[in-house]
Short mmCIF file of C-alpha atoms in Angstrom, two decimals:
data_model
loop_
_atom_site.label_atom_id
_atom_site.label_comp_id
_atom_site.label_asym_id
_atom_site.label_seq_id
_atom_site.Cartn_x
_atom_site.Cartn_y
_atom_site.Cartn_z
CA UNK A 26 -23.84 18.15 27.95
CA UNK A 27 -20.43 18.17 29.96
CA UNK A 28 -17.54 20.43 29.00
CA UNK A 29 -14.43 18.22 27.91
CA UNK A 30 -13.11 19.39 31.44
CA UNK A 31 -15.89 18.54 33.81
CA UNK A 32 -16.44 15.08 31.73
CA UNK A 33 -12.80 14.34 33.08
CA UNK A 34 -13.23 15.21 36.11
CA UNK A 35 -16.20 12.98 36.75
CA UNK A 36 -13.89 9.68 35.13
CA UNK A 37 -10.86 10.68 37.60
CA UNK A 38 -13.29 10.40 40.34
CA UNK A 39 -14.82 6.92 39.06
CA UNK A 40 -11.51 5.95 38.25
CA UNK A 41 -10.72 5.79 41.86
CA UNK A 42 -13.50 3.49 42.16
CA UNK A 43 -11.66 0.31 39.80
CA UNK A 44 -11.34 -3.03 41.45
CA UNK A 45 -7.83 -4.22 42.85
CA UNK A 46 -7.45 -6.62 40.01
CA UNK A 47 -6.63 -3.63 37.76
CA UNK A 48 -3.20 -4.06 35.92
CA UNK A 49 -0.26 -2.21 36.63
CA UNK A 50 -0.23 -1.63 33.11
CA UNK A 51 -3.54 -0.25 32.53
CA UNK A 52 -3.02 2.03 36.27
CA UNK A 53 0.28 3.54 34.70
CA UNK A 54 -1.41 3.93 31.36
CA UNK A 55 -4.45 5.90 33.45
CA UNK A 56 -1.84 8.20 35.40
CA UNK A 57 0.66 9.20 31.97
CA UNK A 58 -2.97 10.46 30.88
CA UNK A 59 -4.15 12.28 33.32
CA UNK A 60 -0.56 14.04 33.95
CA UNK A 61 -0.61 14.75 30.36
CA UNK A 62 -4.03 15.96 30.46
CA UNK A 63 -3.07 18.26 34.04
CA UNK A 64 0.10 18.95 33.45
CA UNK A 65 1.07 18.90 30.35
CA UNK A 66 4.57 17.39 28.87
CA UNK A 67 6.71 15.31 31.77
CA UNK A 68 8.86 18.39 33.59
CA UNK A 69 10.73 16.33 35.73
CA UNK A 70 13.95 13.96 35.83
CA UNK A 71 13.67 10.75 35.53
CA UNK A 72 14.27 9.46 38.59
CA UNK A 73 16.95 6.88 39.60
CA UNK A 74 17.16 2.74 38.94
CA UNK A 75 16.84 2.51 42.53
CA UNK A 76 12.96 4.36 42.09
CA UNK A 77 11.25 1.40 40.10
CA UNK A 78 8.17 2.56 41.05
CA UNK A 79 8.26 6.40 40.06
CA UNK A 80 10.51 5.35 37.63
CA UNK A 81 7.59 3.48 35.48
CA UNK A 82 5.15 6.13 36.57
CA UNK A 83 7.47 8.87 35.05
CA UNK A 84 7.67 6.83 31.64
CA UNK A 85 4.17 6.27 31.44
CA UNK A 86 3.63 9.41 31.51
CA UNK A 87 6.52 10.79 29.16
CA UNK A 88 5.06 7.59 26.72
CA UNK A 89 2.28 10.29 25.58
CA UNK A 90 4.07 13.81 25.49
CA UNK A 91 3.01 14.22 22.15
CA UNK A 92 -0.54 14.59 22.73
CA UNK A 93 -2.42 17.41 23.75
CA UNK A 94 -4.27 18.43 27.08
CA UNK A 95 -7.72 17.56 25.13
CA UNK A 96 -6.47 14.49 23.15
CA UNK A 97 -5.06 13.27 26.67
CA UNK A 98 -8.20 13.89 28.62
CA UNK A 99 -10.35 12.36 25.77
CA UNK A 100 -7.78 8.91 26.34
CA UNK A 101 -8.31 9.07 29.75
CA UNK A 102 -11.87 9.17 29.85
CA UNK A 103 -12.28 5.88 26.90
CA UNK A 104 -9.96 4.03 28.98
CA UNK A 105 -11.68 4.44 32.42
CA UNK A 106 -14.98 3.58 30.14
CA UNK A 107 -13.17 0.40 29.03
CA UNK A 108 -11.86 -0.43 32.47
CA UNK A 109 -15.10 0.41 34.42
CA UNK A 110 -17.14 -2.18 32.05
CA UNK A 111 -14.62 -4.69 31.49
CA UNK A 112 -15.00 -5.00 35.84
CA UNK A 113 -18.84 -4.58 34.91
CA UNK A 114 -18.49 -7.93 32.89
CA UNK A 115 -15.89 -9.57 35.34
CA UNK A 116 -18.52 -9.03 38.36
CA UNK A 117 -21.54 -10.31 36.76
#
């Protein structure tokens, strides 16, 4: 049985593996979890107007501050499950 930690590590690396056709949505709902689940709570400006980009990146990831490392890493690892066969079913 994998640790919580190694079990994460393992969906980060798969998660690099989803087709193009991922959403935005679902890629900025991916990274707010995993910073969460590395980091911890957003320690950073937001950055400018002019950074759309970042800018979504950074609230995606402040969107889940209240959860913790575990709860984020647990998140992260359902939603690369969902992703992974939801392209599963797409390719078939």
């Amino acid at each position: 049985m994998l640790g919580l930690q190694e079990e994460f590590e393992e969906y980060a690396e798969k998660a690099k593996t989803l087709p193009e056709s991922t959403t935005n949505e679902d890629k900025l709902i991916l990274y707010g979890l995993y910073k969460q689940a590395t980091v911890g709570p957003v320690n950073t400006n937001r950055p400018g107007i002019f950074n759309m980009r970042d800018r979504a990146k950074w609230d995606a990831w402040k969107a889940v501050e209240g959860k913790s490392q575990e709860e984020a890493m647990n998140d992260y690892i359902t939603k690369v499950k969902q992703l992974l066969e939801a392209a599963a079913a797409a390719s078939a």
